[in-house]
PDB file of N, CA, C and O in Angstrom:
ATOM      1  N   LEU A   1      31.004  65.826 -24.359  1.00  0.00           N
ATOM      2  CA  LEU A   1      30.778  67.268 -23.881  1.00  0.00           C
ATOM      3  C   LEU A   1      29.793  67.872 -25.103  1.00  0.00           C
ATOM      4  O   LEU A   1      29.328  69.085 -25.202  1.00  0.00           O
ATOM      5  N   ASP A   2      28.809  67.086 -25.553  1.00  0.00           N
ATOM      6  CA  ASP A   2      27.921  67.673 -26.557  1.00  0.00           C
ATOM      7  C   ASP A   2      26.878  68.223 -26.229  1.00  0.00           C
ATOM      8  O   ASP A   2      26.099  68.778 -26.865  1.00  0.00           O
ATOM      9  N   ARG A   3      26.612  68.322 -24.663  1.00  0.00           N
ATOM     10  CA  ARG A   3      25.288  69.107 -24.306  1.00  0.00           C
ATOM     11  C   ARG A   3      25.856  70.229 -23.630  1.00  0.00           C
ATOM     12  O   ARG A   3      25.034  70.991 -22.869  1.00  0.00           O
ATOM     13  N   TRP A   4      26.846  70.923 -23.773  1.00  0.00           N
ATOM     14  CA  TRP A   4      27.359  72.143 -23.193  1.00  0.00           C
ATOM     15  C   TRP A   4      27.119  73.247 -23.863  1.00  0.00           C
ATOM     16  O   TRP A   4      27.264  73.038 -25.012  1.00  0.00           O
ATOM     17  N   ILE A   5      27.073  74.550 -23.241  1.00  0.00           N
ATOM     18  CA  ILE A   5      26.961  75.475 -24.258  1.00  0.00           C
ATOM     19  C   ILE A   5      28.090  76.128 -23.990  1.00  0.00           C
ATOM     20  O   ILE A   5      28.876  76.657 -22.861  1.00  0.00           O
ATOM     21  N   TYR A   6      28.896  76.508 -25.214  1.00  0.00           N
ATOM     22  CA  TYR A   6      30.243  77.208 -25.227  1.00  0.00           C
ATOM     23  C   TYR A   6      29.938  78.636 -25.459  1.00  0.00           C
ATOM     24  O   TYR A   6      29.292  79.167 -26.374  1.00  0.00           O
ATOM     25  N   VAL A   7      31.001  79.430 -24.955  1.00  0.00           N
ATOM     26  CA  VAL A   7      30.753  80.849 -25.160  1.00  0.00           C
ATOM     27  C   VAL A   7      31.994  81.342 -25.499  1.00  0.00           C
ATOM     28  O   VAL A   7      33.196  81.133 -24.913  1.00  0.00           O
ATOM     29  N   PRO A   8      32.232  82.194 -26.877  1.00  0.00           N
ATOM     30  CA  PRO A   8      33.623  82.679 -27.366  1.00  0.00           C
ATOM     31  C   PRO A   8      33.770  83.882 -26.792  1.00  0.00           C
ATOM     32  O   PRO A   8      33.212  84.825 -26.459  1.00  0.00           O
ATOM     33  N   ILE A   9      34.775  83.871 -25.904  1.00  0.00           N
ATOM     34  CA  ILE A   9      35.520  85.199 -25.293  1.00  0.00           C
ATOM     35  C   ILE A   9      36.850  85.276 -25.862  1.00  0.00           C
ATOM     36  O   ILE A   9      37.862  84.466 -25.897  1.00  0.00           O
ATOM     37  N   ARG A  10      36.895  86.821 -25.212  1.00  0.00           N
ATOM     38  CA  ARG A  10      38.431  87.078 -25.406  1.00  0.00           C
ATOM     39  C   ARG A  10      38.945  87.669 -24.146  1.00  0.00           C
ATOM     40  O   ARG A  10      38.049  88.311 -23.459  1.00  0.00           O
ATOM     41  N   ILE A  11      40.090  87.552 -23.742  1.00  0.00           N
ATOM     42  CA  ILE A  11      40.623  88.044 -22.149  1.00  0.00           C
ATOM     43  C   ILE A  11      41.506  89.320 -22.750  1.00  0.00           C
ATOM     44  O   ILE A  11      42.483  89.302 -23.570  1.00  0.00           O
ATOM     45  N   ASN A  12      41.197  90.429 -21.757  1.00  0.00           N
ATOM     46  CA  ASN A  12      41.869  91.475 -21.757  1.00  0.00           C
ATOM     47  C   ASN A  12      42.395  92.045 -23.327  1.00  0.00           C
ATOM     48  O   ASN A  12      43.231  92.783 -23.653  1.00  0.00           O
ATOM     49  N   GLY A  13      41.278  91.980 -24.115  1.00  0.00           N
ATOM     50  CA  GLY A  13      41.546  92.535 -25.494  1.00  0.00           C
ATOM     51  C   GLY A  13      42.303  91.716 -26.255  1.00  0.00           C
ATOM     52  O   GLY A  13      42.425  92.083 -27.607  1.00  0.00           O
ATOM     53  N   SER A  14      42.616  90.701 -25.913  1.00  0.00           N
ATOM     54  CA  SER A  14      43.551  89.849 -26.974  1.00  0.00           C
ATOM     55  C   SER A  14      42.675  89.350 -28.170  1.00  0.00           C
ATOM     56  O   SER A  14      41.407  89.336 -28.113  1.00  0.00           O
ATOM     57  N   GLN A  15      43.511  88.959 -29.033  1.00  0.00           N
ATOM     58  CA  GLN A  15      42.592  88.651 -30.330  1.00  0.00           C
ATOM     59  C   GLN A  15      42.346  87.174 -30.692  1.00  0.00           C
ATOM     60  O   GLN A  15      41.398  86.571 -31.528  1.00  0.00           O
ATOM     61  N   LYS A  16      42.841  86.500 -29.691  1.00  0.00           N
ATOM     62  CA  LYS A  16      42.445  84.911 -29.536  1.00  0.00           C
ATOM     63  C   LYS A  16      41.231  84.872 -28.949  1.00  0.00           C
ATOM     64  O   LYS A  16      40.923  85.555 -27.833  1.00  0.00           O
ATOM     65  N   ILE A  17      40.323  83.900 -29.608  1.00  0.00           N
ATOM     66  CA  ILE A  17      39.124  83.326 -28.922  1.00  0.00           C
ATOM     67  C   ILE A  17      39.192  82.324 -28.238  1.00  0.00           C
ATOM     68  O   ILE A  17      39.754  81.191 -28.843  1.00  0.00           O
ATOM     69  N   TYR A  18      38.785  82.272 -26.952  1.00  0.00           N
ATOM     70  CA  TYR A  18      38.754  80.806 -26.190  1.00  0.00           C
ATOM     71  C   TYR A  18      37.110  80.576 -25.935  1.00  0.00           C
ATOM     72  O   TYR A  18      36.216  81.411 -25.805  1.00  0.00           O
ATOM     73  N   ASP A  19      37.173  79.387 -26.004  1.00  0.00           N
ATOM     74  CA  ASP A  19      35.599  78.736 -25.687  1.00  0.00           C
ATOM     75  C   ASP A  19      35.589  78.214 -24.680  1.00  0.00           C
ATOM     76  O   ASP A  19      36.221  77.486 -23.936  1.00  0.00           O
ATOM     77  N   PHE A  20      34.725  79.100 -23.719  1.00  0.00           N
ATOM     78  CA  PHE A  20      34.524  78.842 -22.165  1.00  0.00           C
ATOM     79  C   PHE A  20      32.986  78.131 -21.994  1.00  0.00           C
ATOM     80  O   PHE A  20      32.115  78.470 -22.842  1.00  0.00           O
ATOM     81  N   VAL A  21      32.983  77.096 -21.069  1.00  0.00           N
ATOM     82  CA  VAL A  21      31.826  76.744 -20.914  1.00  0.00           C
ATOM     83  C   VAL A  21      31.033  77.504 -20.117  1.00  0.00           C
ATOM     84  O   VAL A  21      31.232  77.951 -19.111  1.00  0.00           O
ATOM     85  N   PHE A  22      29.703  77.791 -20.511  1.00  0.00           N
ATOM     86  CA  PHE A  22      28.868  78.412 -19.856  1.00  0.00           C
ATOM     87  C   PHE A  22      27.831  77.834 -18.768  1.00  0.00           C
ATOM     88  O   PHE A  22      27.454  76.884 -19.060  1.00  0.00           O
ATOM     89  N   ASP A  23      28.445  78.192 -17.500  1.00  0.00           N
ATOM     90  CA  ASP A  23      27.834  77.467 -16.365  1.00  0.00           C
ATOM     91  C   ASP A  23      27.527  78.540 -15.278  1.00  0.00           C
ATOM     92  O   ASP A  23      28.272  79.563 -14.795  1.00  0.00           O
ATOM     93  N   THR A  24      25.976  78.618 -14.916  1.00  0.00           N
ATOM     94  CA  THR A  24      25.516  79.982 -14.259  1.00  0.00           C
ATOM     95  C   THR A  24      25.947  79.355 -12.617  1.00  0.00           C
ATOM     96  O   THR A  24      25.840  80.386 -11.902  1.00  0.00           O
ATOM     97  N   GLY A  25      26.378  78.199 -12.271  1.00  0.00           N
ATOM     98  CA  GLY A  25      26.221  77.971 -10.987  1.00  0.00           C
ATOM     99  C   GLY A  25      27.602  77.661 -10.625  1.00  0.00           C
ATOM    100  O   GLY A  25      28.168  77.111  -9.443  1.00  0.00           O
ATOM    101  N   SER A  26      28.545  78.132 -11.428  1.00  0.00           N
ATOM    102  CA  SER A  26      30.144  77.732 -11.218  1.00  0.00           C
ATOM    103  C   SER A  26      30.833  78.940 -11.203  1.00  0.00           C
ATOM    104  O   SER A  26      30.795  79.788 -12.207  1.00  0.00           O
ATOM    105  N   PRO A  27      32.074  79.201 -10.695  1.00  0.00           N
ATOM    106  CA  PRO A  27      33.048  80.585 -10.762  1.00  0.00           C
ATOM    107  C   PRO A  27      33.761  79.877 -12.224  1.00  0.00           C
ATOM    108  O   PRO A  27      33.713  78.848 -12.902  1.00  0.00           O
ATOM    109  N   SER A  28      34.414  80.862 -12.856  1.00  0.00           N
ATOM    110  CA  SER A  28      35.153  80.813 -13.812  1.00  0.00           C
ATOM    111  C   SER A  28      36.423  80.508 -13.642  1.00  0.00           C
ATOM    112  O   SER A  28      37.245  80.815 -12.522  1.00  0.00           O
ATOM    113  N   PHE A  29      36.924  79.451 -14.607  1.00  0.00           N
ATOM    114  CA  PHE A  29      38.119  79.023 -14.214  1.00  0.00           C
ATOM    115  C   PHE A  29      39.280  79.214 -15.455  1.00  0.00           C
ATOM    116  O   PHE A  29      38.690  79.167 -16.647  1.00  0.00           O
ATOM    117  N   MET A  30      40.446  79.365 -15.256  1.00  0.00           N
ATOM    118  CA  MET A  30      41.585  79.585 -16.368  1.00  0.00           C
ATOM    119  C   MET A  30      42.845  78.414 -15.592  1.00  0.00           C
ATOM    120  O   MET A  30      43.003  78.032 -14.685  1.00  0.00           O
ATOM    121  N   SER A  31      43.724  78.047 -16.526  1.00  0.00           N
ATOM    122  CA  SER A  31      44.876  77.429 -16.417  1.00  0.00           C
ATOM    123  C   SER A  31      46.108  78.139 -16.096  1.00  0.00           C
ATOM    124  O   SER A  31      45.870  79.469 -16.655  1.00  0.00           O
ATOM    125  N   PHE A  32      47.153  77.657 -15.657  1.00  0.00           N
ATOM    126  CA  PHE A  32      48.432  78.712 -15.140  1.00  0.00           C
ATOM    127  C   PHE A  32      48.835  78.747 -16.745  1.00  0.00           C
ATOM    128  O   PHE A  32      49.275  79.880 -16.979  1.00  0.00           O
ATOM    129  N   SER A  33      48.877  77.556 -17.878  1.00  0.00           N
ATOM    130  CA  SER A  33      49.607  77.723 -18.929  1.00  0.00           C
ATOM    131  C   SER A  33      48.575  78.990 -19.672  1.00  0.00           C
ATOM    132  O   SER A  33      49.272  79.894 -20.447  1.00  0.00           O
ATOM    133  N   MET A  34      47.552  79.312 -19.447  1.00  0.00           N
ATOM    134  CA  MET A  34      46.586  80.086 -20.059  1.00  0.00           C
ATOM    135  C   MET A  34      47.007  81.583 -19.753  1.00  0.00           C
ATOM    136  O   MET A  34      47.317  82.450 -20.267  1.00  0.00           O
ATOM    137  N   ILE A  35      47.258  81.913 -18.272  1.00  0.00           N
ATOM    138  CA  ILE A  35      47.420  83.121 -17.780  1.00  0.00           C
ATOM    139  C   ILE A  35      48.923  83.229 -18.129  1.00  0.00           C
ATOM    140  O   ILE A  35      49.335  84.675 -18.490  1.00  0.00           O
ATOM    141  N   ASP A  36      49.763  82.459 -18.272  1.00  0.00           N
ATOM    142  CA  ASP A  36      51.034  82.718 -18.560  1.00  0.00           C
ATOM    143  C   ASP A  36      51.146  83.344 -19.959  1.00  0.00           C
ATOM    144  O   ASP A  36      51.832  83.983 -20.364  1.00  0.00           O
ATOM    145  N   SER A  37      50.529  82.700 -21.036  1.00  0.00           N
ATOM    146  CA  SER A  37      50.376  83.054 -22.310  1.00  0.00           C
ATOM    147  C   SER A  37      49.942  84.445 -22.483  1.00  0.00           C
ATOM    148  O   SER A  37      50.256  85.127 -23.489  1.00  0.00           O
ATOM    149  N   LEU A  38      49.058  84.718 -21.783  1.00  0.00           N
ATOM    150  CA  LEU A  38      48.310  86.072 -21.648  1.00  0.00           C
ATOM    151  C   LEU A  38      48.958  87.203 -20.686  1.00  0.00           C
ATOM    152  O   LEU A  38      48.539  88.448 -20.797  1.00  0.00           O
ATOM    153  N   ASN A  39      50.107  86.676 -20.432  1.00  0.00           N
ATOM    154  CA  ASN A  39      51.036  87.423 -19.406  1.00  0.00           C
ATOM    155  C   ASN A  39      49.981  88.243 -18.312  1.00  0.00           C
ATOM    156  O   ASN A  39      50.170  89.359 -17.901  1.00  0.00           O
ATOM    157  N   ILE A  40      49.177  87.558 -17.554  1.00  0.00           N
ATOM    158  CA  ILE A  40      48.138  87.912 -16.341  1.00  0.00           C
ATOM    159  C   ILE A  40      48.779  87.438 -14.912  1.00  0.00           C
ATOM    160  O   ILE A  40      49.362  86.303 -15.094  1.00  0.00           O
ATOM    161  N   ASP A  41      48.995  88.238 -14.414  1.00  0.00           N
ATOM    162  CA  ASP A  41      49.354  88.073 -12.711  1.00  0.00           C
ATOM    163  C   ASP A  41      48.290  87.337 -11.906  1.00  0.00           C
ATOM    164  O   ASP A  41      46.837  87.715 -12.414  1.00  0.00           O
ATOM    165  N   SER A  42      48.706  86.576 -11.200  1.00  0.00           N
ATOM    166  CA  SER A  42      47.673  85.759 -10.303  1.00  0.00           C
ATOM    167  C   SER A  42      48.050  86.157  -8.874  1.00  0.00           C
ATOM    168  O   SER A  42      49.287  86.533  -8.415  1.00  0.00           O
ATOM    169  N   LYS A  43      46.859  86.148  -7.883  1.00  0.00           N
ATOM    170  CA  LYS A  43      47.187  86.225  -6.445  1.00  0.00           C
ATOM    171  C   LYS A  43      47.117  84.576  -5.928  1.00  0.00           C
ATOM    172  O   LYS A  43      46.090  83.797  -6.184  1.00  0.00           O
ATOM    173  N   LYS A  44      48.399  84.340  -5.133  1.00  0.00           N
ATOM    174  CA  LYS A  44      47.949  82.895  -4.774  1.00  0.00           C
ATOM    175  C   LYS A  44      47.002  82.766  -3.433  1.00  0.00           C
ATOM    176  O   LYS A  44      46.770  83.800  -2.677  1.00  0.00           O
ATOM    177  N   ILE A  45      46.303  81.666  -3.826  1.00  0.00           N
ATOM    178  CA  ILE A  45      45.163  81.501  -2.907  1.00  0.00           C
ATOM    179  C   ILE A  45      45.270  80.142  -1.804  1.00  0.00           C
ATOM    180  O   ILE A  45      45.365  80.300  -0.517  1.00  0.00           O
ATOM    181  N   PHE A  46      45.943  79.072  -2.552  1.00  0.00           N
ATOM    182  CA  PHE A  46      45.946  77.697  -1.812  1.00  0.00           C
ATOM    183  C   PHE A  46      47.178  77.131  -2.487  1.00  0.00           C
ATOM    184  O   PHE A  46      47.223  77.056  -3.553  1.00  0.00           O
ATOM    185  N   ARG A  47      47.985  76.430  -1.564  1.00  0.00           N
ATOM    186  CA  ARG A  47      48.952  75.455  -2.004  1.00  0.00           C
ATOM    187  C   ARG A  47      48.804  74.219  -1.034  1.00  0.00           C
ATOM    188  O   ARG A  47      48.866  74.486  -0.085  1.00  0.00           O
ATOM    189  N   PHE A  48      49.105  73.123  -1.576  1.00  0.00           N
ATOM    190  CA  PHE A  48      49.193  71.833  -0.981  1.00  0.00           C
ATOM    191  C   PHE A  48      50.012  70.759  -1.961  1.00  0.00           C
ATOM    192  O   PHE A  48      49.190  70.341  -2.688  1.00  0.00           O
ATOM    193  N   GLY A  49      51.130  70.547  -1.721  1.00  0.00           N
ATOM    194  CA  GLY A  49      51.868  69.444  -2.359  1.00  0.00           C
ATOM    195  C   GLY A  49      51.664  70.183  -3.763  1.00  0.00           C
ATOM    196  O   GLY A  49      52.376  71.340  -3.966  1.00  0.00           O
ATOM    197  N   ASN A  50      51.487  69.218  -4.826  1.00  0.00           N
ATOM    198  CA  ASN A  50      51.527  69.604  -6.286  1.00  0.00           C
ATOM    199  C   ASN A  50      50.108  70.666  -6.869  1.00  0.00           C
ATOM    200  O   ASN A  50      50.280  71.557  -7.624  1.00  0.00           O
ATOM    201  N   MET A  51      49.136  70.731  -5.745  1.00  0.00           N
ATOM    202  CA  MET A  51      48.067  71.628  -5.850  1.00  0.00           C
ATOM    203  C   MET A  51      48.228  73.246  -5.657  1.00  0.00           C
ATOM    204  O   MET A  51      48.543  73.398  -4.752  1.00  0.00           O
ATOM    205  N   LYS A  52      47.831  73.836  -6.943  1.00  0.00           N
ATOM    206  CA  LYS A  52      47.841  75.187  -6.721  1.00  0.00           C
ATOM    207  C   LYS A  52      46.570  75.815  -7.146  1.00  0.00           C
ATOM    208  O   LYS A  52      45.958  75.253  -8.166  1.00  0.00           O
ATOM    209  N   ILE A  53      46.093  76.913  -6.481  1.00  0.00           N
ATOM    210  CA  ILE A  53      44.879  77.846  -6.726  1.00  0.00           C
ATOM    211  C   ILE A  53      45.085  79.323  -6.549  1.00  0.00           C
ATOM    212  O   ILE A  53      45.541  79.337  -5.592  1.00  0.00           O
ATOM    213  N   ASP A  54      44.966  79.817  -7.656  1.00  0.00           N
ATOM    214  CA  ASP A  54      45.207  81.553  -7.508  1.00  0.00           C
ATOM    215  C   ASP A  54      44.125  81.864  -7.934  1.00  0.00           C
ATOM    216  O   ASP A  54      43.115  81.256  -8.424  1.00  0.00           O
ATOM    217  N   GLU A  55      43.904  83.205  -8.112  1.00  0.00           N
ATOM    218  CA  GLU A  55      42.714  83.920  -8.453  1.00  0.00           C
ATOM    219  C   GLU A  55      43.348  85.141  -9.228  1.00  0.00           C
ATOM    220  O   GLU A  55      44.598  85.504  -9.169  1.00  0.00           O
ATOM    221  N   CYS A  56      42.891  85.554 -10.491  1.00  0.00           N
ATOM    222  CA  CYS A  56      43.153  86.850 -10.971  1.00  0.00           C
ATOM    223  C   CYS A  56      42.035  87.686 -11.646  1.00  0.00           C
ATOM    224  O   CYS A  56      40.754  86.812 -11.490  1.00  0.00           O
ATOM    225  N   LEU A  57      42.191  88.779 -11.683  1.00  0.00           N
ATOM    226  CA  LEU A  57      41.241  89.562 -12.524  1.00  0.00           C
ATOM    227  C   LEU A  57      41.450  90.060 -13.886  1.00  0.00           C
ATOM    228  O   LEU A  57      42.549  90.515 -14.015  1.00  0.00           O
ATOM    229  N   VAL A  58      40.579  89.943 -14.603  1.00  0.00           N
ATOM    230  CA  VAL A  58      40.771  90.365 -16.375  1.00  0.00           C
ATOM    231  C   VAL A  58      39.630  90.827 -16.928  1.00  0.00           C
ATOM    232  O   VAL A  58      38.297  90.858 -16.309  1.00  0.00           O
ATOM    233  N   ASN A  59      39.600  91.386 -17.710  1.00  0.00           N
ATOM    234  CA  ASN A  59      38.509  92.114 -18.562  1.00  0.00           C
ATOM    235  C   ASN A  59      38.094  90.812 -19.550  1.00  0.00           C
ATOM    236  O   ASN A  59      38.844  90.554 -20.541  1.00  0.00           O
ATOM    237  N   THR A  60      36.626  90.456 -19.474  1.00  0.00           N
ATOM    238  CA  THR A  60      36.309  89.425 -20.340  1.00  0.00           C
ATOM    239  C   THR A  60      35.412  90.323 -21.528  1.00  0.00           C
ATOM    240  O   THR A  60      34.569  90.875 -21.155  1.00  0.00           O
ATOM    241  N   HIS A  61      35.583  89.549 -22.539  1.00  0.00           N
ATOM    242  CA  HIS A  61      35.036  90.251 -23.911  1.00  0.00           C
ATOM    243  C   HIS A  61      34.321  89.270 -24.397  1.00  0.00           C
ATOM    244  O   HIS A  61      34.725  88.303 -24.654  1.00  0.00           O
ATOM    245  N   LEU A  62      32.974  89.507 -24.681  1.00  0.00           N
ATOM    246  CA  LEU A  62      31.965  88.815 -25.123  1.00  0.00           C
ATOM    247  C   LEU A  62      31.357  89.480 -26.344  1.00  0.00           C
ATOM    248  O   LEU A  62      30.440  90.470 -25.920  1.00  0.00           O
ATOM    249  N   SER A  63      31.633  89.256 -27.658  1.00  0.00           N
ATOM    250  CA  SER A  63      31.403  89.889 -28.519  1.00  0.00           C
ATOM    251  C   SER A  63      31.618  91.658 -28.581  1.00  0.00           C
ATOM    252  O   SER A  63      32.814  91.670 -28.307  1.00  0.00           O
ATOM    253  N   ASN A  64      30.756  92.535 -28.355  1.00  0.00           N
ATOM    254  CA  ASN A  64      30.948  93.773 -28.045  1.00  0.00           C
ATOM    255  C   ASN A  64      30.811  94.104 -26.726  1.00  0.00           C
ATOM    256  O   ASN A  64      30.851  95.417 -26.109  1.00  0.00           O
ATOM    257  N   LEU A  65      30.557  93.256 -25.764  1.00  0.00           N
ATOM    258  CA  LEU A  65      30.554  93.368 -24.227  1.00  0.00           C
ATOM    259  C   LEU A  65      31.778  93.477 -23.654  1.00  0.00           C
ATOM    260  O   LEU A  65      32.515  92.231 -23.909  1.00  0.00           O
ATOM    261  N   VAL A  66      32.084  94.141 -22.736  1.00  0.00           N
ATOM    262  CA  VAL A  66      33.060  93.917 -21.817  1.00  0.00           C
ATOM    263  C   VAL A  66      32.720  93.968 -20.657  1.00  0.00           C
ATOM    264  O   VAL A  66      31.901  94.719 -19.716  1.00  0.00           O
ATOM    265  N   PHE A  67      33.135  92.921 -19.767  1.00  0.00           N
ATOM    266  CA  PHE A  67      33.051  92.826 -18.453  1.00  0.00           C
ATOM    267  C   PHE A  67      34.261  93.087 -17.582  1.00  0.00           C
ATOM    268  O   PHE A  67      35.224  92.143 -17.483  1.00  0.00           O
ATOM    269  N   PRO A  68      34.504  93.971 -17.070  1.00  0.00           N
ATOM    270  CA  PRO A  68      35.888  94.415 -16.554  1.00  0.00           C
ATOM    271  C   PRO A  68      35.726  93.924 -15.021  1.00  0.00           C
ATOM    272  O   PRO A  68      34.940  93.332 -14.404  1.00  0.00           O
ATOM    273  N   ASN A  69      37.285  93.308 -14.797  1.00  0.00           N
ATOM    274  CA  ASN A  69      37.461  93.049 -13.563  1.00  0.00           C
ATOM    275  C   ASN A  69      36.937  91.675 -13.086  1.00  0.00           C
ATOM    276  O   ASN A  69      36.399  91.524 -12.144  1.00  0.00           O
ATOM    277  N   SER A  70      36.412  90.845 -14.033  1.00  0.00           N
ATOM    278  CA  SER A  70      36.025  89.546 -13.921  1.00  0.00           C
ATOM    279  C   SER A  70      37.033  88.543 -13.205  1.00  0.00           C
ATOM    280  O   SER A  70      38.285  88.480 -13.449  1.00  0.00           O
ATOM    281  N   LYS A  71      36.443  87.891 -11.785  1.00  0.00           N
ATOM    282  CA  LYS A  71      37.453  86.982 -11.057  1.00  0.00           C
ATOM    283  C   LYS A  71      37.258  85.881 -11.913  1.00  0.00           C
ATOM    284  O   LYS A  71      36.573  85.125 -12.117  1.00  0.00           O
ATOM    285  N   TYR A  72      38.820  85.289 -12.183  1.00  0.00           N
ATOM    286  CA  TYR A  72      38.749  83.784 -12.371  1.00  0.00           C
ATOM    287  C   TYR A  72      39.610  83.059 -11.507  1.00  0.00           C
ATOM    288  O   TYR A  72      40.339  83.467 -10.694  1.00  0.00           O
ATOM    289  N   LEU A  73      39.232  81.689 -11.049  1.00  0.00           N
ATOM    290  CA  LEU A  73      40.271  80.828 -10.497  1.00  0.00           C
ATOM    291  C   LEU A  73      41.266  80.401 -11.070  1.00  0.00           C
ATOM    292  O   LEU A  73      40.696  79.945 -12.558  1.00  0.00           O
ATOM    293  N   VAL A  74      42.442  80.166 -11.035  1.00  0.00           N
ATOM    294  CA  VAL A  74      43.289  79.589 -11.612  1.00  0.00           C
ATOM    295  C   VAL A  74      44.099  78.176 -11.139  1.00  0.00           C
ATOM    296  O   VAL A  74      44.401  78.373  -9.977  1.00  0.00           O
ATOM    297  N   LEU A  75      43.867  77.348 -11.846  1.00  0.00           N
ATOM    298  CA  LEU A  75      44.236  75.942 -11.438  1.00  0.00           C
ATOM    299  C   LEU A  75      45.393  75.142 -12.330  1.00  0.00           C
ATOM    300  O   LEU A  75      45.157  75.472 -13.564  1.00  0.00           O
ATOM    301  N   ASN A  76      46.045  74.386 -11.676  1.00  0.00           N
ATOM    302  CA  ASN A  76      47.091  73.352 -12.549  1.00  0.00           C
ATOM    303  C   ASN A  76      46.123  72.294 -12.639  1.00  0.00           C
ATOM    304  O   ASN A  76      46.354  71.354 -11.958  1.00  0.00           O
ATOM    305  N   TYR A  77      45.640  71.927 -13.638  1.00  0.00           N
ATOM    306  CA  TYR A  77      44.668  70.893 -14.035  1.00  0.00           C
ATOM    307  C   TYR A  77      45.491  69.381 -13.791  1.00  0.00           C
ATOM    308  O   TYR A  77      44.525  68.571 -13.097  1.00  0.00           O
ATOM    309  N   GLY A  78      46.405  69.325 -14.176  1.00  0.00           N
ATOM    310  CA  GLY A  78      46.960  68.002 -14.062  1.00  0.00           C
ATOM    311  C   GLY A  78      47.252  67.776 -12.755  1.00  0.00           C
ATOM    312  O   GLY A  78      46.888  66.376 -11.989  1.00  0.00           O
ATOM    313  N   ALA A  79      47.428  68.444 -11.626  1.00  0.00           N
ATOM    314  CA  ALA A  79      47.813  68.250 -10.334  1.00  0.00           C
ATOM    315  C   ALA A  79      46.298  68.145  -9.534  1.00  0.00           C
ATOM    316  O   ALA A  79      46.465  67.528  -8.310  1.00  0.00           O
ATOM    317  N   ASN A  80      45.364  68.913  -9.777  1.00  0.00           N
ATOM    318  CA  ASN A  80      44.057  68.701  -9.255  1.00  0.00           C
ATOM    319  C   ASN A  80      43.105  67.758  -9.490  1.00  0.00           C
ATOM    320  O   ASN A  80      42.561  67.677 -10.550  1.00  0.00           O
ATOM    321  N   ARG A  81      43.270  66.518  -8.999  1.00  0.00           N
ATOM    322  CA  ARG A  81      42.533  65.228  -9.052  1.00  0.00           C
ATOM    323  C   ARG A  81      40.957  65.361  -9.369  1.00  0.00           C
ATOM    324  O   ARG A  81      40.286  64.701  -9.922  1.00  0.00           O
ATOM    325  N   LEU A  82      40.515  66.426  -8.545  1.00  0.00           N
ATOM    326  CA  LEU A  82      39.075  66.554  -8.590  1.00  0.00           C
ATOM    327  C   LEU A  82      38.468  67.432  -9.689  1.00  0.00           C
ATOM    328  O   LEU A  82      37.282  67.584 -10.142  1.00  0.00           O
ATOM    329  N   ILE A  83      39.508  67.903 -10.430  1.00  0.00           N
ATOM    330  CA  ILE A  83      39.018  68.649 -11.831  1.00  0.00           C
ATOM    331  C   ILE A  83      39.172  67.943 -13.253  1.00  0.00           C
ATOM    332  O   ILE A  83      40.375  67.333 -13.325  1.00  0.00           O
TER     333      ILE A  83
END
């Protein structure tokens, strides 16, 4: 992944910085383990076997900029073979 642009962000004001891939043509993604660690609620969108897809709204902090109510898709990466 040496040609990707990574953006350091914080979620909901947490002190931990996460490196997200900058992609203008893709929705934003998080894992269920990440939203669990940040105590974020999500809304169920899709269930099929082991595959789960939810959505959540969070405040995304990029340096001193805040993007309120940013929508993220939440995935269980191990069960989603396409990801």
